[in-house]
Each structure stands twice: as structure tokens, then as C-alpha cells.
mmCIF file of C-alpha atoms and ligand atoms in Angstrom:
data_model
loop_
_atom_site.group_PDB
_atom_site.id
_atom_site.type_symbol
_atom_site.label_atom_id
_atom_site.label_comp_id
_atom_site.label_asym_id
_atom_site.label_seq_id
_atom_site.Cartn_x
_atom_site.Cartn_y
_atom_site.Cartn_z
ATOM 1 C CA MET Y 1 -18.053 -3.267 9.762
ATOM 2 C CA SER Y 2 -15.399 -3.110 12.443
ATOM 3 C CA GLY Y 3 -11.804 -3.890 11.588
ATOM 4 C CA THR Y 4 -11.976 -7.243 13.358
ATOM 5 C CA ALA Y 5 -15.239 -8.375 11.812
ATOM 6 C CA HIS Y 6 -13.893 -7.320 8.453
ATOM 7 C CA ALA Y 7 -10.710 -9.298 8.999
ATOM 8 C CA LYS Y 8 -12.673 -12.488 9.683
ATOM 9 C CA HIS Y 9 -15.122 -12.083 6.847
ATOM 10 C CA PHE Y 10 -12.505 -11.378 4.194
ATOM 11 C CA ALA Y 11 -9.752 -13.659 5.482
ATOM 12 C CA PRO Y 12 -7.138 -14.856 3.002
ATOM 13 C CA PRO Y 13 -7.227 -18.572 2.188
ATOM 14 C CA GLU Y 14 -5.426 -20.871 4.617
ATOM 15 C CA ALA Y 15 -2.084 -22.116 3.405
ATOM 16 C CA ALA Y 16 -2.515 -25.471 1.674
ATOM 17 C CA ALA Y 17 -2.282 -28.327 4.165
ATOM 18 C CA THR Y 18 -0.379 -30.521 1.735
ATOM 19 C CA GLY Y 19 2.574 -29.773 -0.495
ATOM 20 C CA PRO Y 20 5.718 -27.852 0.350
ATOM 21 C CA ARG Y 21 5.240 -24.765 2.504
ATOM 22 C CA ASN Y 22 6.407 -21.399 1.246
ATOM 23 C CA LEU Y 23 9.027 -19.792 3.482
ATOM 24 C CA ALA Y 24 9.159 -16.482 1.595
ATOM 25 C CA GLY Y 25 6.806 -14.131 3.414
ATOM 26 C CA LEU Y 26 7.017 -15.716 6.872
ATOM 27 C CA GLY Y 27 7.854 -13.651 9.954
ATOM 28 C CA ARG Y 28 10.771 -14.345 12.297
ATOM 29 C CA ALA Y 29 8.822 -16.438 14.795
ATOM 30 C CA GLU Y 30 7.186 -18.549 12.082
ATOM 31 C CA LEU Y 31 10.508 -19.174 10.388
ATOM 32 C CA GLU Y 32 12.074 -20.193 13.704
ATOM 33 C CA ALA Y 33 9.235 -22.633 14.332
ATOM 34 C CA GLU Y 34 9.833 -24.280 10.948
ATOM 35 C CA VAL Y 35 13.563 -24.543 11.576
ATOM 36 C CA ARG Y 36 13.001 -26.004 15.021
ATOM 37 C CA GLY Y 37 10.572 -28.476 13.462
ATOM 38 C CA LEU Y 38 13.486 -29.734 11.380
ATOM 39 C CA GLY Y 39 15.502 -30.198 14.572
ATOM 40 C CA GLU Y 40 17.880 -27.340 13.790
ATOM 41 C CA PRO Y 41 19.015 -24.666 16.258
ATOM 42 C CA ALA Y 42 17.317 -21.258 16.165
ATOM 43 C CA PHE Y 43 20.336 -19.431 14.714
ATOM 44 C CA ARG Y 44 19.739 -21.282 11.454
ATOM 45 C CA ALA Y 45 16.516 -19.315 11.148
ATOM 46 C CA ARG Y 46 18.579 -16.152 11.305
ATOM 47 C CA GLN Y 47 20.791 -17.387 8.484
ATOM 48 C CA LEU Y 48 17.755 -18.300 6.430
ATOM 49 C CA TRP Y 49 16.234 -14.908 7.124
ATOM 50 C CA HIS Y 50 19.329 -13.235 5.735
ATOM 51 C CA TRP Y 51 19.173 -15.303 2.563
ATOM 52 C CA ILE Y 52 15.461 -14.744 2.026
ATOM 53 C CA TYR Y 53 15.138 -11.057 2.895
ATOM 54 C CA HIS Y 54 18.609 -9.599 2.493
ATOM 55 C CA GLN Y 55 19.900 -11.608 -0.464
ATOM 56 C CA GLY Y 56 16.564 -12.352 -2.108
ATOM 57 C CA ALA Y 57 17.399 -16.038 -2.552
ATOM 58 C CA ARG Y 58 14.875 -18.039 -4.557
ATOM 59 C CA ASP Y 59 16.636 -21.336 -4.349
ATOM 60 C CA PHE Y 60 17.990 -23.112 -1.261
ATOM 61 C CA GLU Y 61 20.976 -24.290 -3.310
ATOM 62 C CA THR Y 62 22.413 -20.755 -3.362
ATOM 63 C CA MET Y 63 22.499 -20.543 0.471
ATOM 64 C CA THR Y 64 26.186 -21.281 0.769
ATOM 65 C CA THR Y 65 26.452 -20.585 4.503
ATOM 66 C CA LEU Y 66 24.161 -23.575 5.190
ATOM 67 C CA SER Y 67 25.409 -27.140 5.101
ATOM 68 C CA LYS Y 68 24.612 -29.165 2.002
ATOM 69 C CA GLY Y 69 22.526 -31.572 4.053
ATOM 70 C CA PHE Y 70 20.395 -28.837 5.570
ATOM 71 C CA ARG Y 71 19.904 -27.224 2.167
ATOM 72 C CA ALA Y 72 18.713 -30.538 0.768
ATOM 73 C CA ARG Y 73 16.242 -31.018 3.610
ATOM 74 C CA LEU Y 74 14.926 -27.515 3.155
ATOM 75 C CA ALA Y 75 14.440 -28.102 -0.556
ATOM 76 C CA GLU Y 76 12.462 -31.240 0.172
ATOM 77 C CA ALA Y 77 10.040 -29.616 2.565
ATOM 78 C CA TYR Y 78 9.819 -26.007 1.418
ATOM 79 C CA VAL Y 79 9.731 -23.585 -1.483
ATOM 80 C CA LEU Y 80 10.634 -19.894 -1.815
ATOM 81 C CA GLU Y 81 7.817 -18.541 -3.913
ATOM 82 C CA ARG Y 82 6.436 -15.125 -4.691
ATOM 83 C CA PRO Y 83 3.268 -14.041 -6.426
ATOM 84 C CA ARG Y 84 3.800 -14.559 -10.152
ATOM 85 C CA ALA Y 85 3.790 -11.488 -12.396
ATOM 86 C CA VAL Y 86 1.212 -12.109 -15.119
ATOM 87 C CA SER Y 87 2.009 -8.748 -16.630
ATOM 88 C CA ALA Y 88 4.713 -6.157 -16.081
ATOM 89 C CA LEU Y 89 4.255 -2.746 -17.659
ATOM 90 C CA LEU Y 90 6.794 0.039 -17.956
ATOM 91 C CA SER Y 91 5.571 3.621 -18.260
ATOM 92 C CA THR Y 92 7.355 6.228 -20.375
ATOM 93 C CA ASP Y 93 8.193 7.969 -17.065
ATOM 94 C CA GLY Y 94 9.906 4.885 -15.619
ATOM 95 C CA THR Y 95 6.995 3.817 -13.397
ATOM 96 C CA ARG Y 96 6.443 0.069 -13.398
ATOM 97 C CA LYS Y 97 3.275 -1.827 -12.649
ATOM 98 C CA TRP Y 98 2.923 -5.529 -12.058
ATOM 99 C CA LEU Y 99 -0.262 -7.540 -12.100
ATOM 100 C CA LEU Y 100 0.446 -10.388 -9.708
ATOM 101 C CA ARG Y 101 -1.386 -13.682 -9.462
ATOM 102 C CA LEU Y 102 -1.757 -15.170 -6.002
ATOM 103 C CA ALA Y 103 -1.873 -18.873 -5.178
ATOM 104 C CA ASP Y 104 -5.696 -18.973 -5.320
ATOM 105 C CA GLY Y 105 -5.820 -17.222 -8.693
ATOM 106 C CA GLN Y 106 -6.783 -13.795 -7.324
ATOM 107 C CA GLU Y 107 -4.821 -10.838 -8.597
ATOM 108 C CA VAL Y 108 -3.417 -7.595 -7.208
ATOM 109 C CA GLU Y 109 -1.351 -4.766 -8.568
ATOM 110 C CA THR Y 110 1.923 -3.344 -7.293
ATOM 111 C CA VAL Y 111 3.600 -0.170 -8.562
ATOM 112 C CA TYR Y 112 7.195 1.093 -8.501
ATOM 113 C CA ILE Y 113 7.789 4.833 -8.804
ATOM 114 C CA PRO Y 114 11.430 5.834 -9.331
ATOM 115 C CA GLU Y 115 12.462 9.413 -8.529
ATOM 116 C CA ASP Y 116 15.827 11.171 -8.520
ATOM 117 C CA ASP Y 117 16.512 10.688 -4.835
ATOM 118 C CA ARG Y 118 14.380 7.664 -3.991
ATOM 119 C CA GLY Y 119 12.326 4.761 -5.281
ATOM 120 C CA THR Y 120 8.898 4.024 -3.871
ATOM 121 C CA LEU Y 121 6.948 0.794 -3.963
ATOM 122 C CA CYS Y 122 3.191 1.122 -3.731
ATOM 123 C CA VAL Y 123 1.763 -2.098 -2.362
ATOM 124 C CA SER Y 124 -1.790 -3.454 -2.120
ATOM 125 C CA ALA Y 125 -3.443 -4.579 1.115
ATOM 126 C CA GLN Y 126 -6.520 -6.297 -0.312
ATOM 127 C CA VAL Y 127 -7.825 -7.842 -3.508
ATOM 128 C CA GLY Y 128 -10.303 -5.123 -4.453
ATOM 129 C CA CYS Y 129 -11.757 -2.851 -1.785
ATOM 130 C CA THR Y 130 -14.991 -2.641 0.186
ATOM 131 C CA LEU Y 131 -15.041 1.139 0.512
ATOM 132 C CA THR Y 132 -16.593 2.126 -2.858
ATOM 133 C CA CYS Y 133 -15.157 5.653 -2.927
ATOM 134 C CA ARG Y 134 -16.903 7.168 -5.913
ATOM 135 C CA PHE Y 135 -13.813 8.444 -7.694
ATOM 136 C CA CYS Y 136 -11.713 5.286 -7.251
ATOM 137 C CA HIS Y 137 -11.438 2.544 -9.839
ATOM 138 C CA THR Y 138 -10.508 -0.145 -7.311
ATOM 139 C CA GLY Y 139 -13.827 0.384 -5.542
ATOM 140 C CA THR Y 140 -15.697 -0.827 -8.619
ATOM 141 C CA GLN Y 141 -14.213 -4.284 -8.360
ATOM 142 C CA ALA Y 142 -16.715 -6.772 -7.043
ATOM 143 C CA LEU Y 143 -14.512 -9.331 -5.424
ATOM 144 C CA VAL Y 144 -12.708 -8.513 -2.198
ATOM 145 C CA ARG Y 145 -10.498 -10.410 0.176
ATOM 146 C CA ASN Y 146 -7.706 -9.542 2.544
ATOM 147 C CA LEU Y 147 -4.136 -10.351 1.630
ATOM 148 C CA SER Y 148 -2.050 -12.443 3.995
ATOM 149 C CA ALA Y 149 1.145 -10.928 5.421
ATOM 150 C CA GLY Y 150 3.090 -13.235 3.114
ATOM 151 C CA GLU Y 151 1.195 -11.972 0.081
ATOM 152 C CA ILE Y 152 1.877 -8.369 1.059
ATOM 153 C CA VAL Y 153 5.588 -9.078 1.513
ATOM 154 C CA GLY Y 154 5.489 -11.230 -1.635
ATOM 155 C CA GLN Y 155 4.580 -8.168 -3.718
ATOM 156 C CA ILE Y 156 7.773 -6.515 -2.526
ATOM 157 C CA LEU Y 157 9.889 -9.599 -3.239
ATOM 158 C CA THR Y 158 8.570 -9.891 -6.800
ATOM 159 C CA ALA Y 159 9.194 -6.197 -7.415
ATOM 160 C CA LEU Y 160 12.742 -6.377 -6.038
ATOM 161 C CA ASP Y 161 13.439 -9.451 -8.195
ATOM 162 C CA ASP Y 162 12.271 -7.653 -11.303
ATOM 163 C CA ILE Y 163 14.056 -4.396 -10.549
ATOM 164 C CA GLY Y 164 17.178 -6.358 -9.613
ATOM 165 C CA ASP Y 165 17.407 -4.669 -6.219
ATOM 166 C CA TRP Y 166 19.161 -7.404 -4.218
ATOM 167 C CA PRO Y 167 20.979 -7.605 -1.872
ATOM 168 C CA ARG Y 168 19.356 -5.023 0.409
ATOM 169 C CA THR Y 169 22.534 -3.107 1.200
ATOM 170 C CA ARG Y 170 21.883 0.519 1.985
ATOM 171 C CA GLU Y 171 24.287 1.942 -0.567
ATOM 172 C CA GLY Y 172 22.811 2.297 -4.012
ATOM 173 C CA ARG Y 173 19.628 0.323 -3.508
ATOM 174 C CA ARG Y 174 16.750 1.491 -5.625
ATOM 175 C CA VAL Y 175 13.688 0.789 -3.511
ATOM 176 C CA THR Y 176 13.997 3.092 -0.494
ATOM 177 C CA ASN Y 177 10.363 3.840 0.387
ATOM 178 C CA LEU Y 178 7.157 1.896 0.834
ATOM 179 C CA VAL Y 179 3.607 3.179 0.679
ATOM 180 C CA MET Y 180 0.585 1.092 1.619
ATOM 181 C CA MET Y 181 -1.477 2.937 -0.979
ATOM 182 C CA GLY Y 182 -2.317 0.298 -3.536
ATOM 183 C CA MET Y 183 -5.566 -1.600 -3.747
ATOM 184 C CA GLY Y 184 -7.657 -1.943 -0.616
ATOM 185 C CA GLU Y 185 -7.961 -0.358 2.809
ATOM 186 C CA PRO Y 186 -4.907 -1.331 4.893
ATOM 187 C CA LEU Y 187 -6.576 -0.664 8.248
ATOM 188 C CA TYR Y 188 -9.330 -3.152 7.377
ATOM 189 C CA ASN Y 189 -6.555 -5.735 7.176
ATOM 190 C CA PHE Y 190 -4.608 -4.455 10.149
ATOM 191 C CA ASP Y 191 -3.090 -7.677 11.507
ATOM 192 C CA ASN Y 192 -1.688 -8.854 8.187
ATOM 193 C CA VAL Y 193 -0.483 -5.384 7.232
ATOM 194 C CA ALA Y 194 1.202 -5.038 10.644
ATOM 195 C CA ALA Y 195 2.906 -8.438 10.329
ATOM 196 C CA ALA Y 196 4.120 -7.514 6.842
ATOM 197 C CA ILE Y 197 5.445 -4.144 7.996
ATOM 198 C CA ARG Y 198 7.367 -5.824 10.818
ATOM 199 C CA ILE Y 199 9.091 -8.044 8.249
ATOM 200 C CA VAL Y 200 9.852 -5.043 6.055
ATOM 201 C CA LEU Y 201 11.310 -3.060 8.985
ATOM 202 C CA ASP Y 202 13.713 -5.801 10.059
ATOM 203 C CA ASP Y 203 17.271 -4.524 9.832
ATOM 204 C CA GLU Y 204 18.719 -7.862 8.810
ATOM 205 C CA GLY Y 205 16.359 -8.166 5.876
ATOM 206 C CA LEU Y 206 14.457 -5.712 3.719
ATOM 207 C CA ALA Y 207 15.537 -2.999 6.156
ATOM 208 C CA LEU Y 208 13.258 -0.082 5.357
ATOM 209 C CA SER Y 209 12.983 2.407 8.190
ATOM 210 C CA ARG Y 210 9.730 3.613 9.754
ATOM 211 C CA ARG Y 211 10.369 7.046 8.366
ATOM 212 C CA LYS Y 212 10.276 5.657 4.835
ATOM 213 C CA ILE Y 213 6.972 3.843 5.217
ATOM 214 C CA THR Y 214 3.574 5.486 4.870
ATOM 215 C CA LEU Y 215 0.173 3.908 5.356
ATOM 216 C CA SER Y 216 -2.766 5.536 3.637
ATOM 217 C CA THR Y 217 -6.267 5.158 5.055
ATOM 218 C CA ALA Y 218 -9.685 6.415 4.074
ATOM 219 C CA GLY Y 219 -10.213 6.947 7.812
ATOM 220 C CA VAL Y 220 -10.857 3.802 9.848
ATOM 221 C CA VAL Y 221 -10.840 5.855 13.031
ATOM 222 C CA PRO Y 222 -10.655 3.076 15.675
ATOM 223 C CA LEU Y 223 -7.434 1.694 14.199
ATOM 224 C CA ILE Y 224 -5.516 4.910 13.601
ATOM 225 C CA GLU Y 225 -4.136 4.980 17.120
ATOM 226 C CA ARG Y 226 -2.825 1.403 16.864
ATOM 227 C CA CYS Y 227 -1.186 2.189 13.560
ATOM 228 C CA GLY Y 228 0.887 4.893 15.219
ATOM 229 C CA ALA Y 229 1.541 3.136 18.510
ATOM 230 C CA GLU Y 230 2.333 -0.361 17.208
ATOM 231 C CA LEU Y 231 3.897 0.375 13.839
ATOM 232 C CA GLY Y 232 5.079 3.977 14.113
ATOM 233 C CA VAL Y 233 4.860 4.496 10.367
ATOM 234 C CA GLY Y 234 3.814 7.692 8.638
ATOM 235 C CA LEU Y 235 0.101 8.291 8.210
ATOM 236 C CA ALA Y 236 -1.700 9.549 5.128
ATOM 237 C CA VAL Y 237 -5.420 10.244 5.271
ATOM 238 C CA SER Y 238 -7.662 10.371 2.221
ATOM 239 C CA LEU Y 239 -9.725 13.412 3.148
ATOM 240 C CA HIS Y 240 -10.992 14.713 -0.221
ATOM 241 C CA ALA Y 241 -13.784 16.886 1.175
ATOM 242 C CA VAL Y 242 -14.247 19.431 3.953
ATOM 243 C CA ARG Y 243 -17.965 18.941 4.592
ATOM 244 C CA ASP Y 244 -19.588 15.743 5.817
ATOM 245 C CA SER Y 245 -22.385 15.976 3.258
ATOM 246 C CA LEU Y 246 -19.905 15.810 0.378
ATOM 247 C CA ARG Y 247 -17.483 13.406 2.043
ATOM 248 C CA ASP Y 248 -20.389 11.030 2.793
ATOM 249 C CA GLU Y 249 -20.854 10.810 -0.952
ATOM 250 C CA LEU Y 250 -17.204 10.640 -2.072
ATOM 251 C CA VAL Y 251 -15.881 8.417 0.724
ATOM 252 C CA PRO Y 252 -18.913 6.527 2.105
ATOM 253 C CA LEU Y 253 -16.868 5.429 5.140
ATOM 254 C CA ASN Y 254 -17.414 9.005 6.320
ATOM 255 C CA ARG Y 255 -20.979 8.094 7.308
ATOM 256 C CA LYS Y 256 -19.452 5.888 9.969
ATOM 257 C CA TYR Y 257 -16.476 8.045 10.930
ATOM 258 C CA PRO Y 258 -17.238 11.683 10.097
ATOM 259 C CA ILE Y 259 -14.650 14.407 9.567
ATOM 260 C CA ALA Y 260 -14.547 15.702 13.157
ATOM 261 C CA GLU Y 261 -13.868 12.214 14.565
ATOM 262 C CA LEU Y 262 -11.285 11.529 11.905
ATOM 263 C CA LEU Y 263 -9.407 14.744 12.616
ATOM 264 C CA ALA Y 264 -9.544 14.089 16.356
ATOM 265 C CA ALA Y 265 -7.877 10.707 15.762
ATOM 266 C CA CYS Y 266 -5.237 12.441 13.653
ATOM 267 C CA ARG Y 267 -4.614 15.011 16.365
ATOM 268 C CA ALA Y 268 -3.960 12.132 18.773
ATOM 269 C CA TYR Y 269 -1.808 10.157 16.303
ATOM 270 C CA PRO Y 270 1.218 8.887 18.220
ATOM 271 C CA GLY Y 271 4.365 10.526 16.956
ATOM 272 C CA ALA Y 272 2.652 13.166 14.862
ATOM 273 C CA HIS Y 273 4.691 16.326 15.192
ATOM 274 C CA ASN Y 274 6.247 18.767 12.810
ATOM 275 C CA ALA Y 275 9.104 16.483 11.859
ATOM 276 C CA ARG Y 276 6.639 13.811 10.818
ATOM 277 C CA ARG Y 277 3.504 15.517 9.689
ATOM 278 C CA ILE Y 278 0.361 13.697 8.664
ATOM 279 C CA THR Y 279 -0.359 13.837 4.956
ATOM 280 C CA PHE Y 280 -3.891 14.690 3.910
ATOM 281 C CA GLU Y 281 -4.673 13.503 0.410
ATOM 282 C CA TYR Y 282 -7.125 15.596 -1.526
ATOM 283 C CA VAL Y 283 -8.222 14.515 -4.989
ATOM 284 C CA MET Y 284 -9.055 17.464 -7.229
ATOM 285 C CA LEU Y 285 -12.499 16.980 -8.764
ATOM 286 C CA ASP Y 286 -13.739 19.602 -11.179
ATOM 287 C CA GLY Y 287 -16.602 21.631 -9.709
ATOM 288 C CA VAL Y 288 -17.048 19.180 -6.837
ATOM 289 C CA ASN Y 289 -14.497 19.944 -4.105
ATOM 290 C CA ASP Y 290 -12.131 22.476 -5.682
ATOM 291 C CA SER Y 291 -13.599 25.910 -4.855
ATOM 292 C CA GLU Y 292 -11.798 28.704 -3.037
ATOM 293 C CA ALA Y 293 -14.198 28.269 -0.130
ATOM 294 C CA ASP Y 294 -13.247 24.578 0.059
ATOM 295 C CA ALA Y 295 -9.561 25.512 0.193
ATOM 296 C CA ARG Y 296 -10.115 28.045 2.967
ATOM 297 C CA GLU Y 297 -12.163 25.559 4.970
ATOM 298 C CA LEU Y 298 -9.468 22.922 4.510
ATOM 299 C CA ALA Y 299 -6.835 25.315 5.843
ATOM 300 C CA ARG Y 300 -9.058 26.053 8.822
ATOM 301 C CA LEU Y 301 -9.758 22.376 9.564
ATOM 302 C CA LEU Y 302 -6.075 21.478 9.477
ATOM 303 C CA GLY Y 303 -4.953 24.624 11.230
ATOM 304 C CA ASP Y 304 -4.156 22.974 14.556
ATOM 305 C CA LEU Y 305 -2.677 19.773 13.120
ATOM 306 C CA PRO Y 306 0.875 18.868 12.113
ATOM 307 C CA ALA Y 307 -0.343 18.496 8.541
ATOM 308 C CA LYS Y 308 0.661 18.741 4.944
ATOM 309 C CA VAL Y 309 -1.684 18.371 2.020
ATOM 310 C CA ASN Y 310 -1.094 16.308 -1.074
ATOM 311 C CA LEU Y 311 -3.222 17.581 -3.924
ATOM 312 C CA ILE Y 312 -3.892 14.724 -6.333
ATOM 313 C CA PRO Y 313 -5.167 15.623 -9.791
ATOM 314 C CA PHE Y 314 -8.008 13.194 -10.442
ATOM 315 C CA ASN Y 315 -6.865 10.258 -12.551
ATOM 316 C CA PRO Y 316 -9.583 9.240 -14.957
ATOM 317 C CA TRP Y 317 -10.714 5.692 -15.627
ATOM 318 C CA PRO Y 318 -13.332 4.325 -18.045
ATOM 319 C CA GLY Y 319 -16.810 5.312 -16.905
ATOM 320 C CA ALA Y 320 -15.645 7.544 -14.037
ATOM 321 C CA PRO Y 321 -18.313 10.067 -12.970
ATOM 322 C CA TYR Y 322 -15.809 12.946 -12.464
ATOM 323 C CA ARG Y 323 -13.329 15.093 -14.304
ATOM 324 C CA CYS Y 324 -10.064 16.504 -13.065
ATOM 325 C CA SER Y 325 -10.040 20.140 -11.923
ATOM 326 C CA SER Y 326 -8.410 22.638 -14.267
ATOM 327 C CA ARG Y 327 -4.772 23.516 -13.720
ATOM 328 C CA ARG Y 328 -5.864 26.989 -12.760
ATOM 329 C CA ALA Y 329 -8.254 25.699 -10.123
ATOM 330 C CA ILE Y 330 -5.584 23.419 -8.682
ATOM 331 C CA ALA Y 331 -3.023 26.257 -8.580
ATOM 332 C CA ARG Y 332 -5.536 28.570 -6.910
ATOM 333 C CA PHE Y 333 -6.430 25.905 -4.363
ATOM 334 C CA ALA Y 334 -2.758 25.250 -3.596
ATOM 335 C CA LYS Y 335 -2.050 28.968 -3.191
ATOM 336 C CA ILE Y 336 -4.778 29.430 -0.593
ATOM 337 C CA LEU Y 337 -3.327 26.532 1.414
ATOM 338 C CA ASN Y 338 0.234 27.851 1.037
ATOM 339 C CA ASP Y 339 -0.835 31.329 2.132
ATOM 340 C CA ALA Y 340 -2.318 29.742 5.243
ATOM 341 C CA GLY Y 341 1.060 28.183 5.999
ATOM 342 C CA LEU Y 342 0.304 24.667 4.752
ATOM 343 C CA SER Y 343 2.624 22.786 2.465
ATOM 344 C CA ALA Y 344 0.457 21.579 -0.437
ATOM 345 C CA PRO Y 345 2.419 20.073 -3.312
ATOM 346 C CA VAL Y 346 0.465 18.935 -6.342
ATOM 347 C CA ARG Y 347 1.249 15.289 -6.824
ATOM 348 C CA VAL Y 348 2.751 14.678 -10.208
ATOM 349 C CA SER Y 349 0.761 11.869 -11.660
ATOM 350 C CA ARG Y 350 3.021 8.956 -12.495
ATOM 351 C CA GLY Y 351 2.393 6.003 -14.738
ATOM 352 C CA GLN Y 352 -0.928 7.202 -16.169
ATOM 353 C CA ASP Y 353 -0.203 5.614 -19.542
ATOM 354 C CA ILE Y 354 -0.169 2.180 -17.898
ATOM 355 C CA MET Y 355 -3.110 2.907 -15.543
ATOM 356 C CA ALA Y 356 -0.745 2.810 -12.567
ATOM 357 C CA ALA Y 357 -1.707 6.161 -11.050
ATOM 358 C CA CYS Y 358 -3.647 6.616 -7.786
ATOM 359 C CA GLY Y 359 -7.083 5.109 -7.983
ATOM 360 C CA GLN Y 360 -6.526 3.396 -11.318
ATOM 361 C CA LEU Y 361 -5.508 0.029 -9.958
ATOM 362 C CA LYS Y 362 -7.778 -2.854 -10.575
ATOM 363 C CA SER Y 363 -7.326 -6.494 -11.346
ATOM 364 C CA ALA Y 364 -7.614 -6.570 -15.110
ATOM 365 C CA SER Y 365 -9.150 -10.028 -14.964
ATOM 366 C CA GLN Y 366 -12.215 -8.619 -13.226
ATOM 367 C CA ARG Y 367 -15.178 -8.139 -15.440
ATOM 368 C CA PRO Y 368 -15.741 -4.424 -16.032
ATOM 369 C CA ARG Y 369 -18.982 -3.106 -14.658
ATOM 370 C CA LYS Y 370 -21.760 -2.062 -16.996
ATOM 371 C CA SER Y 371 -20.959 1.667 -17.103
ATOM 372 C CA GLU Y 372 -17.402 0.828 -18.097
ATOM 373 C CA ARG Y 373 -18.427 -1.566 -20.831
ATOM 374 C CA GLU Y 374 -20.732 1.096 -22.204
ATOM 375 C CA ALA Y 375 -18.039 3.767 -22.007
ATOM 376 C CA ALA Y 376 -15.677 1.468 -23.875
ATOM 377 C CA GLY Y 377 -18.401 0.790 -26.461
ATOM 378 C CA THR Y 378 -18.320 -2.950 -26.000
HETATM 379 N N1 LIG O 1 -7.705 2.802 0.970
HETATM 380 C C1 LIG O 1 -6.568 3.651 1.186
HETATM 381 C C2 LIG O 1 -5.404 3.466 0.216
HETATM 382 C C3 LIG O 1 -5.679 3.311 -1.279
HETATM 383 S S1 LIG O 1 -5.975 4.661 -2.327
HETATM 384 C C4 LIG O 1 -7.015 5.096 1.177
HETATM 385 O O1 LIG O 1 -8.172 5.356 0.878
HETATM 386 O O2 LIG O 1 -6.224 5.964 1.520
HETATM 387 C C5 LIG O 1 -4.608 5.699 -2.480
HETATM 388 C C6 LIG O 1 -5.023 7.161 -2.748
HETATM 389 O O3 LIG O 1 -5.480 7.374 -4.100
HETATM 390 C C7 LIG O 1 -6.156 7.587 -1.845
HETATM 391 O O4 LIG O 1 -5.922 8.883 -1.358
HETATM 392 C C8 LIG O 1 -7.315 7.602 -2.816
HETATM 393 O O5 LIG O 1 -8.366 8.374 -2.343
HETATM 394 C C9 LIG O 1 -6.674 8.139 -4.062
HETATM 395 N N2 LIG O 1 -7.446 7.936 -5.282
HETATM 396 C C10 LIG O 1 -8.365 6.977 -5.511
HETATM 397 N N3 LIG O 1 -8.876 7.112 -6.760
HETATM 398 C C11 LIG O 1 -8.268 8.153 -7.330
HETATM 399 C C12 LIG O 1 -8.331 8.756 -8.626
HETATM 400 N N4 LIG O 1 -9.124 8.267 -9.561
HETATM 401 N N5 LIG O 1 -7.546 9.824 -8.869
HETATM 402 C C13 LIG O 1 -6.694 10.274 -7.923
HETATM 403 N N6 LIG O 1 -6.588 9.742 -6.688
HETATM 404 C C14 LIG O 1 -7.356 8.699 -6.394
#
């Protein structure tokens, strides 16, 4: 399905026609339209923006730069809501994972990964995923819909509330990076993801820079160019195999956009140069894609690209049909890439004890599929 057809088919629910409208998650133009609707000048929208996205206000009453009368009118007509955290888990390594409930009862997961020099939020683009990559837990979830821009931004607001990372001053803030690497395929929800990223980039609000944002795709080739040209964020590509026959099986989207086409799109990615290399994610599956020949072929394929490789030890989930490669195999694979001049760090798996690692996200409320129930002995 093309990106556009996908967007229509899996559209998020329309905002409720009755009841107070939620201002948290709106873009600049939408916020201005609401303010103008109240008969206020446009600069009020800028003040509101600051309160919502720089201060993290959840209550109009706290917006002390606005007149009491305006605050009261806002409180009558609007709310400042985020997705509600139905569970919040803290890993022994400091990683946090929230299961968030959206207005229509659907759920998504969001993850926070603190490191010494940065803090990264991993945000979802869809409820579930249509791609059915064989090694990914999210792909086993039956129900799929796109998230609205507000729901994507809402994940960030909830996380910042919980971490206590307001206001968004540059000094000392904890969340510095954003990765669109949670549930779903972000390029199959391009318009909403793009609108959300524009909100996130805004200097007077959440203020994350392009260089600190990475979008990960399984390879929706026709939209890769737009991602670079319109958003200018970093690109990560879930490659995982060096031959079409194997990639067809692991990442079924490959049947539509095979490796050669995908790499051609990467070669043409706007802004891809050595300072901002494209990341190729490669999940290490025991006996499947981890041979020395695979590593050499990977180095050859990426030879003429501004690339780095992220080797991801496979994260298991109940009923998964794969095992993680041995440490030896991963080290050998990495060495072949390094010897060929490619940077290939092995991603340290974070938050495994709370099922927050890559490919483990799934709405817990979803009924497990049969193989999982059997594996769990229920
Ligand atoms: N749909 C997007 C983003 C979501 S997945 C994409 O495919 O890139 C984020 C990363 O985790 C992808 O590289 C994905 O292939 C990887 N991943 C999925 N399941 C995994 C697992 N069980 N173990 C390790 N990595 C996994």
C-alpha cells in the first residue's frame, strides 16, 4: 500500500465534535486559529505556545502572563490533556517505559533511555504495525491505526511530565534526543509524523534540534526523499539482511522495495554526508543473517554510502521464532565491518527486564497470539 493510501485507511479518529478541545498537541497554525476564534490577537497564541511547550503547563490557571479573563475563557472552551499513563515501568538500568492510553482506548508505548551525556525518548508512530517483520513483537499485534500528530507529541509531553523535565531550557534538561523508533512505521504515517516533528523542532517550545532527531524506517522508499528534504532529520534504516531472498522473509516490505532500490534512495538522501551518516540497523539472528559472508557483503553494499551500522542483539519475546547470535558471532561480524572502515557499534540492549528494548513493544492489552499463549503455557 502506498503511503497515502495507508494514511487514509488507518487514519486516527477525528477529534470529538463536542466537548472541550485539547490544545496540547496542536501546531502553531492550529493554535493561532483557536485564539483568533476567541477574538484574541495572534501574539496570544505565541504566549500560549510558550506555556504549553516550553513550560509544560497543564492548567490554564498557571499561565500568569495571560489576563485572568482570557485564562477563564480558555478553561471554559479547552483542556490541556496528554495520553494517560496506564503503567509506568522503571528498568534496573534506568530505562523507563510507559503504556499510554489514547482517547479512543487504544494504547501505545513510549520509552525513555537515559545515558551519561544524553537522554533519548523513543516514540511510537502507530498503534501496532502493518509490516509484520518476523523478528518484531509489535508486528504480531492485530490492531493498527495511525497516531495523530497530537498523539505523537502527547507521548513526549507525558514523558516530560513524568521525568520532571520542564521547562525546556537547554541547560540541564534530561531529554535531549528523539527517535521515531517505537511502535509502527513512521513513513506510513508521514503527514502526522511530520507535523509532530515540526512542533518538536520549534525553538520556543520543545526545542530539539534536527541533529538530535532520528527517524527509523523499514524502507518505505518513495517517502525517504521527503523525509530528508522536508524534515531534515537523521535517517535510520532497518536493513537486517544483505540478500533479497532473506530480507523478503524478515522484512516483507522488501518484496515491494528491494535492497537495491532502498540503497539508491539512501544514496540520494538529502543531507546525507559524513557528518550525518545514515544508520543501518542490523538485528543479529543466530544462524540466519550473522555469517562472515553476510558481514563482508554488508560492507560491500554500504561501501559507497555515508553509513554506519548499528548491530542490535536480537531481543527475545514470547514465541519468537529466532534466537540472538552468540557474542562471538556478533564480535566477529563487527570486526569485519570495522576492518572495512565502517563504524559498527553493538547496541547495548536497554530496558530488557521491562520489555522496553527494540522490537519488544506491544500494547499489553492486546490478546497474545496463539504461539505466544502456547509458549507461556496458558
Ligand atoms: N518501523 C520502523 C521503526 C520501529 S522498529 C523500522 O522498522 O525501522 C525499531 C528497530 O528495532 C528496527 O530496526 C527494528 O527492526 C528493530 N527490531 C524489531 N524487533 C526487534 C527485536 N526483537 N530485537 C531487536 N531489534 C528489533
